[in-house]
Amino acid sequence: MMKRIIAIIILICFSTAIFAQSSEVVIDETILEPKDPILATVIALGPGLLAHGFGQFYAENFRMGLLLFSLELVSLLTIGVGYLEYSNPSGFTIVGGNEGEVKHAGAIVMAIGVTGFIATWLADIALAGRSAEQYNTEHNLKFKLQQESNNLIPGLMYTYNF
């Protein structure tokens, strides 16, 4: 009985989705704003240390951002496994060798993880500005820093054209 009720509910849900008609078509009009390459690099430098790929996400290069974030997670997992192997070598002697060799192998695995972590962070920093410039080029946008005329300290302001 319960299966029939669930089947009827699913059938009703799918039939309403199939036969639903929209009376008007609305195209989402998005106002595109140019991306600042300097800000993309700063975002990759600061918050990007915790989650690699933030600079890419700002520049709307989601594929590269997800790749860098995934590689960061893999490197953190590698660091964790290396730390476990280094701190508790007796639990890993099944792999082979004595505790000293296992401890040395754990240090090597941890070093590989740290190297991957630093490499993905530096890649995010190096590529974030280029991704922002590429976004601006693809959407025919020009990024300009505007100098405010009513600023109290205009010497600290600057203009820059990309």
Short mmCIF file of N, CA and C in Angstrom, two decimals:
data_model
loop_
_atom_site.label_atom_id
_atom_site.label_comp_id
_atom_site.label_asym_id
_atom_site.label_seq_id
_atom_site.Cartn_x
_atom_site.Cartn_y
_atom_site.Cartn_z
N MET A 1 0.82 -1.19 0.00
CA MET A 1 0.00 0.00 0.00
C MET A 1 0.87 1.26 0.00
N MET A 2 1.91 1.23 0.83
CA MET A 2 2.80 2.39 0.93
C MET A 2 3.54 2.64 -0.38
N LYS A 3 3.91 1.53 -1.06
CA LYS A 3 4.61 1.66 -2.33
C LYS A 3 3.72 2.31 -3.38
N ARG A 4 2.44 1.98 -3.37
CA ARG A 4 1.50 2.57 -4.33
C ARG A 4 1.34 4.07 -4.09
N ILE A 5 1.27 4.46 -2.84
CA ILE A 5 1.13 5.89 -2.52
C ILE A 5 2.37 6.66 -2.97
N ILE A 6 3.54 6.11 -2.70
CA ILE A 6 4.79 6.77 -3.12
C ILE A 6 4.86 6.83 -4.64
N ALA A 7 4.45 5.76 -5.32
CA ALA A 7 4.46 5.75 -6.79
C ALA A 7 3.51 6.80 -7.35
N ILE A 8 2.35 6.96 -6.75
CA ILE A 8 1.38 7.96 -7.22
C ILE A 8 1.93 9.37 -7.00
N ILE A 9 2.56 9.61 -5.86
CA ILE A 9 3.13 10.93 -5.58
C ILE A 9 4.23 11.25 -6.58
N ILE A 10 5.10 10.28 -6.86
CA ILE A 10 6.18 10.49 -7.83
C ILE A 10 5.59 10.74 -9.21
N LEU A 11 4.56 9.99 -9.60
CA LEU A 11 3.92 10.17 -10.89
C LEU A 11 3.30 11.56 -11.02
N ILE A 12 2.66 12.03 -9.98
CA ILE A 12 2.06 13.37 -10.00
C ILE A 12 3.15 14.44 -10.12
N CYS A 13 4.23 14.27 -9.38
CA CYS A 13 5.32 15.26 -9.43
C CYS A 13 5.92 15.35 -10.83
N PHE A 14 6.17 14.18 -11.45
CA PHE A 14 6.76 14.19 -12.78
C PHE A 14 5.78 14.71 -13.83
N SER A 15 4.51 14.39 -13.69
CA SER A 15 3.54 14.85 -14.69
C SER A 15 3.35 16.36 -14.62
N THR A 16 3.39 16.94 -13.43
CA THR A 16 3.26 18.40 -13.35
C THR A 16 4.49 19.08 -13.92
N ALA A 17 5.64 18.48 -13.76
CA ALA A 17 6.85 19.08 -14.32
C ALA A 17 6.86 18.99 -15.84
N ILE A 18 6.30 17.91 -16.38
CA ILE A 18 6.30 17.73 -17.83
C ILE A 18 5.29 18.66 -18.49
N PHE A 19 4.10 18.79 -17.92
CA PHE A 19 3.04 19.55 -18.56
C PHE A 19 2.97 21.01 -18.13
N ALA A 20 3.86 21.42 -17.28
CA ALA A 20 3.85 22.82 -16.85
C ALA A 20 4.32 23.70 -18.00
N GLN A 21 3.58 24.78 -18.23
CA GLN A 21 3.94 25.70 -19.29
C GLN A 21 4.12 27.08 -18.69
N SER A 22 5.14 27.74 -19.17
CA SER A 22 5.41 29.08 -18.68
C SER A 22 4.70 30.07 -19.59
N SER A 23 4.01 31.03 -19.00
CA SER A 23 3.27 32.00 -19.80
C SER A 23 4.19 33.06 -20.39
N GLU A 24 5.31 33.32 -19.75
CA GLU A 24 6.24 34.29 -20.31
C GLU A 24 7.66 33.77 -20.13
N VAL A 25 8.46 34.12 -21.09
CA VAL A 25 9.85 33.69 -21.05
C VAL A 25 10.68 34.86 -20.57
N VAL A 26 11.40 34.65 -19.50
CA VAL A 26 12.24 35.71 -18.95
C VAL A 26 13.69 35.28 -19.12
N ILE A 27 14.42 36.12 -19.78
CA ILE A 27 15.85 35.87 -19.93
C ILE A 27 16.55 36.65 -18.84
N ASP A 28 17.35 35.93 -18.07
CA ASP A 28 18.06 36.56 -16.96
C ASP A 28 19.11 37.52 -17.52
N GLU A 29 18.91 38.78 -17.26
CA GLU A 29 19.87 39.78 -17.72
C GLU A 29 20.84 40.05 -16.59
N THR A 30 22.06 39.65 -16.82
CA THR A 30 23.10 39.82 -15.82
C THR A 30 23.99 40.96 -16.25
N ILE A 31 24.25 41.83 -15.33
CA ILE A 31 25.17 42.93 -15.60
C ILE A 31 26.57 42.42 -15.31
N LEU A 32 27.37 42.35 -16.33
CA LEU A 32 28.74 41.86 -16.17
C LEU A 32 29.64 43.01 -15.76
N GLU A 33 30.41 42.78 -14.74
CA GLU A 33 31.38 43.78 -14.30
C GLU A 33 32.77 43.22 -14.51
N PRO A 34 33.70 44.07 -14.89
CA PRO A 34 35.07 43.58 -15.10
C PRO A 34 35.69 43.10 -13.79
N LYS A 35 36.56 42.12 -13.90
CA LYS A 35 37.24 41.56 -12.73
C LYS A 35 38.61 42.22 -12.59
N ASP A 36 38.95 42.58 -11.37
CA ASP A 36 40.22 43.22 -11.06
C ASP A 36 41.30 42.16 -10.91
N PRO A 37 42.31 42.14 -11.78
CA PRO A 37 43.38 41.14 -11.66
C PRO A 37 44.17 41.26 -10.36
N ILE A 38 44.34 42.48 -9.87
CA ILE A 38 45.07 42.66 -8.62
C ILE A 38 44.26 42.09 -7.45
N LEU A 39 42.96 42.36 -7.44
CA LEU A 39 42.11 41.82 -6.39
C LEU A 39 42.04 40.29 -6.45
N ALA A 40 42.03 39.74 -7.66
CA ALA A 40 42.03 38.28 -7.81
C ALA A 40 43.29 37.68 -7.19
N THR A 41 44.42 38.34 -7.41
CA THR A 41 45.68 37.86 -6.83
C THR A 41 45.67 38.00 -5.31
N VAL A 42 45.14 39.10 -4.80
CA VAL A 42 45.07 39.31 -3.35
C VAL A 42 44.15 38.27 -2.71
N ILE A 43 43.03 37.98 -3.36
CA ILE A 43 42.12 36.96 -2.84
C ILE A 43 42.80 35.59 -2.84
N ALA A 44 43.57 35.31 -3.89
CA ALA A 44 44.30 34.03 -3.93
C ALA A 44 45.37 33.98 -2.86
N LEU A 45 45.94 35.12 -2.53
CA LEU A 45 47.01 35.18 -1.53
C LEU A 45 46.47 35.03 -0.12
N GLY A 46 45.40 35.76 0.20
CA GLY A 46 44.88 35.77 1.57
C GLY A 46 43.98 34.59 1.87
N PRO A 47 42.69 34.70 1.52
CA PRO A 47 41.78 33.59 1.81
C PRO A 47 42.14 32.33 1.03
N GLY A 48 42.88 32.50 -0.06
CA GLY A 48 43.29 31.36 -0.86
C GLY A 48 44.23 30.43 -0.13
N LEU A 49 44.85 30.89 0.94
CA LEU A 49 45.70 30.01 1.73
C LEU A 49 44.87 28.93 2.41
N LEU A 50 43.68 29.28 2.85
CA LEU A 50 42.81 28.30 3.51
C LEU A 50 42.09 27.42 2.50
N ALA A 51 41.62 28.00 1.42
CA ALA A 51 40.92 27.24 0.38
C ALA A 51 41.50 27.66 -0.96
N HIS A 52 42.38 26.84 -1.49
CA HIS A 52 43.03 27.17 -2.76
C HIS A 52 41.99 27.23 -3.87
N GLY A 53 42.14 28.20 -4.74
CA GLY A 53 41.21 28.39 -5.84
C GLY A 53 40.29 29.58 -5.66
N PHE A 54 40.39 30.29 -4.53
CA PHE A 54 39.52 31.45 -4.32
C PHE A 54 39.73 32.52 -5.39
N GLY A 55 40.97 32.75 -5.80
CA GLY A 55 41.24 33.73 -6.85
C GLY A 55 40.60 33.32 -8.16
N GLN A 56 40.59 32.01 -8.43
CA GLN A 56 39.95 31.51 -9.65
C GLN A 56 38.43 31.63 -9.57
N PHE A 57 37.88 31.39 -8.39
CA PHE A 57 36.43 31.54 -8.23
C PHE A 57 36.02 33.00 -8.41
N TYR A 58 36.84 33.94 -7.93
CA TYR A 58 36.54 35.36 -8.13
C TYR A 58 36.53 35.68 -9.62
N ALA A 59 37.48 35.13 -10.36
CA ALA A 59 37.58 35.38 -11.80
C ALA A 59 36.61 34.51 -12.60
N GLU A 60 35.76 33.78 -11.92
CA GLU A 60 34.76 32.91 -12.52
C GLU A 60 35.36 31.83 -13.41
N ASN A 61 36.54 31.37 -13.04
CA ASN A 61 37.17 30.22 -13.68
C ASN A 61 36.96 29.04 -12.74
N PHE A 62 35.74 28.51 -12.75
CA PHE A 62 35.34 27.53 -11.76
C PHE A 62 36.05 26.20 -11.93
N ARG A 63 36.35 25.83 -13.16
CA ARG A 63 37.03 24.55 -13.39
C ARG A 63 38.40 24.54 -12.73
N MET A 64 39.18 25.60 -12.94
CA MET A 64 40.51 25.67 -12.33
C MET A 64 40.40 25.82 -10.81
N GLY A 65 39.41 26.58 -10.34
CA GLY A 65 39.21 26.73 -8.90
C GLY A 65 38.92 25.40 -8.23
N LEU A 66 38.04 24.61 -8.84
CA LEU A 66 37.72 23.29 -8.28
C LEU A 66 38.92 22.35 -8.36
N LEU A 67 39.69 22.45 -9.43
CA LEU A 67 40.89 21.61 -9.55
C LEU A 67 41.88 21.93 -8.45
N LEU A 68 42.14 23.23 -8.23
CA LEU A 68 43.09 23.62 -7.18
C LEU A 68 42.58 23.24 -5.80
N PHE A 69 41.29 23.41 -5.57
CA PHE A 69 40.72 23.04 -4.27
C PHE A 69 40.80 21.53 -4.05
N SER A 70 40.53 20.75 -5.09
CA SER A 70 40.62 19.30 -4.98
C SER A 70 42.05 18.86 -4.71
N LEU A 71 43.00 19.47 -5.42
CA LEU A 71 44.40 19.13 -5.18
C LEU A 71 44.84 19.52 -3.78
N GLU A 72 44.28 20.61 -3.26
CA GLU A 72 44.58 20.99 -1.87
C GLU A 72 44.08 19.92 -0.91
N LEU A 73 42.87 19.43 -1.14
CA LEU A 73 42.33 18.38 -0.26
C LEU A 73 43.17 17.11 -0.33
N VAL A 74 43.63 16.76 -1.54
CA VAL A 74 44.49 15.59 -1.68
C VAL A 74 45.81 15.80 -0.94
N SER A 75 46.37 17.00 -1.04
CA SER A 75 47.64 17.26 -0.34
C SER A 75 47.44 17.24 1.18
N LEU A 76 46.31 17.75 1.66
CA LEU A 76 46.04 17.69 3.10
C LEU A 76 45.86 16.25 3.57
N LEU A 77 45.21 15.44 2.75
CA LEU A 77 45.06 14.03 3.08
C LEU A 77 46.43 13.34 3.11
N THR A 78 47.29 13.69 2.17
CA THR A 78 48.64 13.13 2.13
C THR A 78 49.43 13.54 3.36
N ILE A 79 49.30 14.79 3.75
CA ILE A 79 49.98 15.26 4.97
C ILE A 79 49.48 14.49 6.18
N GLY A 80 48.17 14.28 6.26
CA GLY A 80 47.60 13.54 7.38
C GLY A 80 48.08 12.10 7.45
N VAL A 81 48.11 11.43 6.31
CA VAL A 81 48.59 10.04 6.28
C VAL A 81 50.07 9.99 6.66
N GLY A 82 50.85 10.94 6.13
CA GLY A 82 52.27 10.98 6.48
C GLY A 82 52.48 11.24 7.95
N TYR A 83 51.65 12.10 8.53
CA TYR A 83 51.78 12.38 9.96
C TYR A 83 51.42 11.15 10.80
N LEU A 84 50.35 10.46 10.40
CA LEU A 84 49.99 9.23 11.13
C LEU A 84 51.10 8.19 11.04
N GLU A 85 51.67 8.08 9.86
CA GLU A 85 52.75 7.11 9.67
C GLU A 85 53.99 7.51 10.47
N TYR A 86 54.25 8.80 10.55
CA TYR A 86 55.42 9.29 11.28
C TYR A 86 55.22 9.19 12.79
N SER A 87 54.03 9.53 13.26
CA SER A 87 53.80 9.56 14.71
C SER A 87 53.52 8.19 15.30
N ASN A 88 53.03 7.26 14.50
CA ASN A 88 52.72 5.92 15.00
C ASN A 88 53.29 4.87 14.05
N PRO A 89 54.61 4.73 14.02
CA PRO A 89 55.21 3.80 13.05
C PRO A 89 54.89 2.34 13.34
N SER A 90 54.56 2.01 14.58
CA SER A 90 54.27 0.60 14.90
C SER A 90 52.98 0.14 14.22
N GLY A 91 52.08 1.05 13.94
CA GLY A 91 50.83 0.69 13.26
C GLY A 91 51.01 0.45 11.78
N PHE A 92 52.15 0.87 11.23
CA PHE A 92 52.38 0.75 9.79
C PHE A 92 53.51 -0.23 9.46
N THR A 93 54.01 -0.98 10.45
CA THR A 93 55.08 -1.93 10.15
C THR A 93 54.58 -3.12 9.35
N ILE A 94 53.25 -3.26 9.21
CA ILE A 94 52.69 -4.32 8.36
C ILE A 94 53.14 -4.12 6.92
N VAL A 95 53.31 -2.86 6.52
CA VAL A 95 53.73 -2.54 5.16
C VAL A 95 55.11 -3.14 4.89
N GLY A 96 55.91 -3.21 5.89
CA GLY A 96 57.25 -3.78 5.75
C GLY A 96 58.29 -2.87 6.37
N GLY A 97 59.37 -3.44 6.78
CA GLY A 97 60.45 -2.65 7.36
C GLY A 97 60.29 -2.49 8.86
N ASN A 98 61.30 -1.90 9.46
CA ASN A 98 61.25 -1.65 10.89
C ASN A 98 60.64 -0.28 11.15
N GLU A 99 60.51 0.07 12.42
CA GLU A 99 59.85 1.33 12.78
C GLU A 99 60.61 2.55 12.27
N GLY A 100 61.92 2.49 12.25
CA GLY A 100 62.72 3.62 11.75
C GLY A 100 62.47 3.90 10.28
N GLU A 101 62.38 2.83 9.49
CA GLU A 101 62.11 3.00 8.06
C GLU A 101 60.70 3.53 7.82
N VAL A 102 59.76 3.05 8.60
CA VAL A 102 58.38 3.51 8.45
C VAL A 102 58.27 4.97 8.85
N LYS A 103 58.99 5.36 9.90
CA LYS A 103 58.98 6.76 10.34
C LYS A 103 59.59 7.66 9.26
N HIS A 104 60.66 7.19 8.64
CA HIS A 104 61.30 7.94 7.55
C HIS A 104 60.34 8.05 6.35
N ALA A 105 59.65 6.96 6.03
CA ALA A 105 58.69 6.98 4.93
C ALA A 105 57.55 7.95 5.23
N GLY A 106 57.11 8.00 6.50
CA GLY A 106 56.06 8.94 6.88
C GLY A 106 56.50 10.38 6.70
N ALA A 107 57.76 10.67 7.04
CA ALA A 107 58.29 12.02 6.85
C ALA A 107 58.33 12.38 5.37
N ILE A 108 58.68 11.43 4.53
CA ILE A 108 58.72 11.68 3.08
C ILE A 108 57.31 11.93 2.54
N VAL A 109 56.34 11.14 2.98
CA VAL A 109 54.96 11.32 2.54
C VAL A 109 54.43 12.68 2.99
N MET A 110 54.77 13.06 4.22
CA MET A 110 54.35 14.37 4.74
C MET A 110 54.99 15.49 3.92
N ALA A 111 56.26 15.35 3.56
CA ALA A 111 56.95 16.37 2.76
C ALA A 111 56.32 16.49 1.37
N ILE A 112 55.92 15.37 0.79
CA ILE A 112 55.25 15.41 -0.51
C ILE A 112 53.92 16.15 -0.40
N GLY A 113 53.19 15.91 0.68
CA GLY A 113 51.92 16.61 0.89
C GLY A 113 52.11 18.10 1.08
N VAL A 114 53.13 18.50 1.85
CA VAL A 114 53.40 19.93 2.07
C VAL A 114 53.81 20.58 0.75
N THR A 115 54.62 19.87 -0.05
CA THR A 115 55.03 20.40 -1.35
C THR A 115 53.82 20.61 -2.25
N GLY A 116 52.90 19.65 -2.27
CA GLY A 116 51.68 19.79 -3.07
C GLY A 116 50.81 20.93 -2.59
N PHE A 117 50.72 21.11 -1.27
CA PHE A 117 49.93 22.19 -0.69
C PHE A 117 50.48 23.55 -1.12
N ILE A 118 51.79 23.72 -0.98
CA ILE A 118 52.42 24.99 -1.34
C ILE A 118 52.34 25.22 -2.85
N ALA A 119 52.53 24.16 -3.64
CA ALA A 119 52.49 24.31 -5.10
C ALA A 119 51.10 24.74 -5.59
N THR A 120 50.05 24.17 -5.03
CA THR A 120 48.71 24.56 -5.48
C THR A 120 48.36 25.98 -5.04
N TRP A 121 48.84 26.38 -3.88
CA TRP A 121 48.61 27.75 -3.42
C TRP A 121 49.34 28.74 -4.32
N LEU A 122 50.60 28.45 -4.64
CA LEU A 122 51.36 29.35 -5.52
C LEU A 122 50.77 29.37 -6.93
N ALA A 123 50.24 28.24 -7.39
CA ALA A 123 49.59 28.21 -8.71
C ALA A 123 48.35 29.10 -8.71
N ASP A 124 47.59 29.08 -7.64
CA ASP A 124 46.42 29.95 -7.54
C ASP A 124 46.83 31.41 -7.58
N ILE A 125 47.88 31.75 -6.84
CA ILE A 125 48.36 33.14 -6.82
C ILE A 125 48.84 33.56 -8.21
N ALA A 126 49.60 32.69 -8.87
CA ALA A 126 50.17 33.03 -10.17
C ALA A 126 49.12 33.12 -11.27
N LEU A 127 48.08 32.32 -11.20
CA LEU A 127 47.11 32.25 -12.29
C LEU A 127 45.86 33.09 -12.08
N ALA A 128 45.64 33.62 -10.89
CA ALA A 128 44.40 34.35 -10.61
C ALA A 128 44.30 35.63 -11.44
N GLY A 129 45.38 36.40 -11.51
CA GLY A 129 45.36 37.64 -12.29
C GLY A 129 45.12 37.38 -13.77
N ARG A 130 45.76 36.34 -14.29
CA ARG A 130 45.57 35.99 -15.70
C ARG A 130 44.14 35.54 -15.97
N SER A 131 43.55 34.83 -15.03
CA SER A 131 42.16 34.40 -15.20
C SER A 131 41.21 35.59 -15.22
N ALA A 132 41.48 36.58 -14.38
CA ALA A 132 40.65 37.79 -14.37
C ALA A 132 40.80 38.55 -15.68
N GLU A 133 42.03 38.65 -16.19
CA GLU A 133 42.24 39.32 -17.48
C GLU A 133 41.55 38.55 -18.61
N GLN A 134 41.61 37.23 -18.56
CA GLN A 134 40.96 36.41 -19.58
C GLN A 134 39.44 36.58 -19.53
N TYR A 135 38.88 36.67 -18.32
CA TYR A 135 37.44 36.91 -18.16
C TYR A 135 37.07 38.24 -18.80
N ASN A 136 37.86 39.28 -18.53
CA ASN A 136 37.58 40.60 -19.10
C ASN A 136 37.67 40.57 -20.62
N THR A 137 38.65 39.86 -21.16
CA THR A 137 38.82 39.77 -22.61
C THR A 137 37.66 39.01 -23.25
N GLU A 138 37.26 37.90 -22.65
CA GLU A 138 36.17 37.10 -23.21
C GLU A 138 34.85 37.85 -23.24
N HIS A 139 34.63 38.73 -22.28
CA HIS A 139 33.37 39.46 -22.19
C HIS A 139 33.48 40.90 -22.69
N ASN A 140 34.59 41.22 -23.35
CA ASN A 140 34.84 42.56 -23.90
C ASN A 140 34.67 43.64 -22.84
N LEU A 141 35.27 43.43 -21.70
CA LEU A 141 35.21 44.38 -20.60
C LEU A 141 36.59 44.99 -20.38
N LYS A 142 36.59 46.24 -19.96
CA LYS A 142 37.83 46.92 -19.65
C LYS A 142 37.82 47.29 -18.18
N PHE A 143 38.88 46.92 -17.49
CA PHE A 143 38.95 47.23 -16.07
C PHE A 143 39.75 48.50 -15.88
N LYS A 144 39.17 49.46 -15.16
CA LYS A 144 39.86 50.71 -14.83
C LYS A 144 39.65 51.00 -13.36
N LEU A 145 40.70 51.42 -12.71
CA LEU A 145 40.56 51.90 -11.34
C LEU A 145 40.28 53.39 -11.42
N GLN A 146 39.18 53.81 -10.87
CA GLN A 146 38.79 55.21 -10.93
C GLN A 146 39.39 55.98 -9.76
N GLN A 147 39.85 57.18 -10.04
CA GLN A 147 40.37 58.03 -8.97
C GLN A 147 39.24 58.93 -8.50
N GLU A 148 38.98 58.89 -7.22
CA GLU A 148 37.92 59.71 -6.64
C GLU A 148 38.42 61.14 -6.51
N SER A 149 37.60 62.08 -6.95
CA SER A 149 38.01 63.49 -6.89
C SER A 149 37.77 64.10 -5.52
N ASN A 150 36.84 63.58 -4.75
CA ASN A 150 36.54 64.16 -3.45
C ASN A 150 37.24 63.43 -2.31
N ASN A 151 38.28 62.70 -2.62
CA ASN A 151 39.02 61.96 -1.60
C ASN A 151 39.91 62.93 -0.82
N LEU A 152 40.06 62.67 0.47
CA LEU A 152 40.89 63.53 1.31
C LEU A 152 42.37 63.39 1.00
N ILE A 153 42.79 62.23 0.64
CA ILE A 153 44.20 62.00 0.34
C ILE A 153 44.31 61.45 -1.08
N PRO A 154 44.25 62.32 -2.09
CA PRO A 154 44.26 61.82 -3.46
C PRO A 154 45.61 61.23 -3.87
N GLY A 155 46.66 61.52 -3.14
CA GLY A 155 47.96 60.95 -3.48
C GLY A 155 48.01 59.45 -3.28
N LEU A 156 47.14 58.91 -2.44
CA LEU A 156 47.13 57.47 -2.21
C LEU A 156 46.33 56.72 -3.26
N MET A 157 45.55 57.45 -4.03
CA MET A 157 44.76 56.82 -5.07
C MET A 157 45.58 56.72 -6.34
N TYR A 158 45.24 55.78 -7.18
CA TYR A 158 45.96 55.62 -8.44
C TYR A 158 44.98 55.13 -9.49
N THR A 159 45.37 55.32 -10.73
CA THR A 159 44.58 54.78 -11.83
C THR A 159 45.45 53.78 -12.57
N TYR A 160 44.81 52.76 -13.08
CA TYR A 160 45.54 51.71 -13.76
C TYR A 160 44.65 51.13 -14.84
N ASN A 161 45.16 51.03 -16.04
CA ASN A 161 44.41 50.44 -17.15
C ASN A 161 45.03 49.11 -17.52
N PHE A 162 44.18 48.13 -17.74
CA PHE A 162 44.66 46.83 -18.19
C PHE A 162 44.38 46.68 -19.65
#
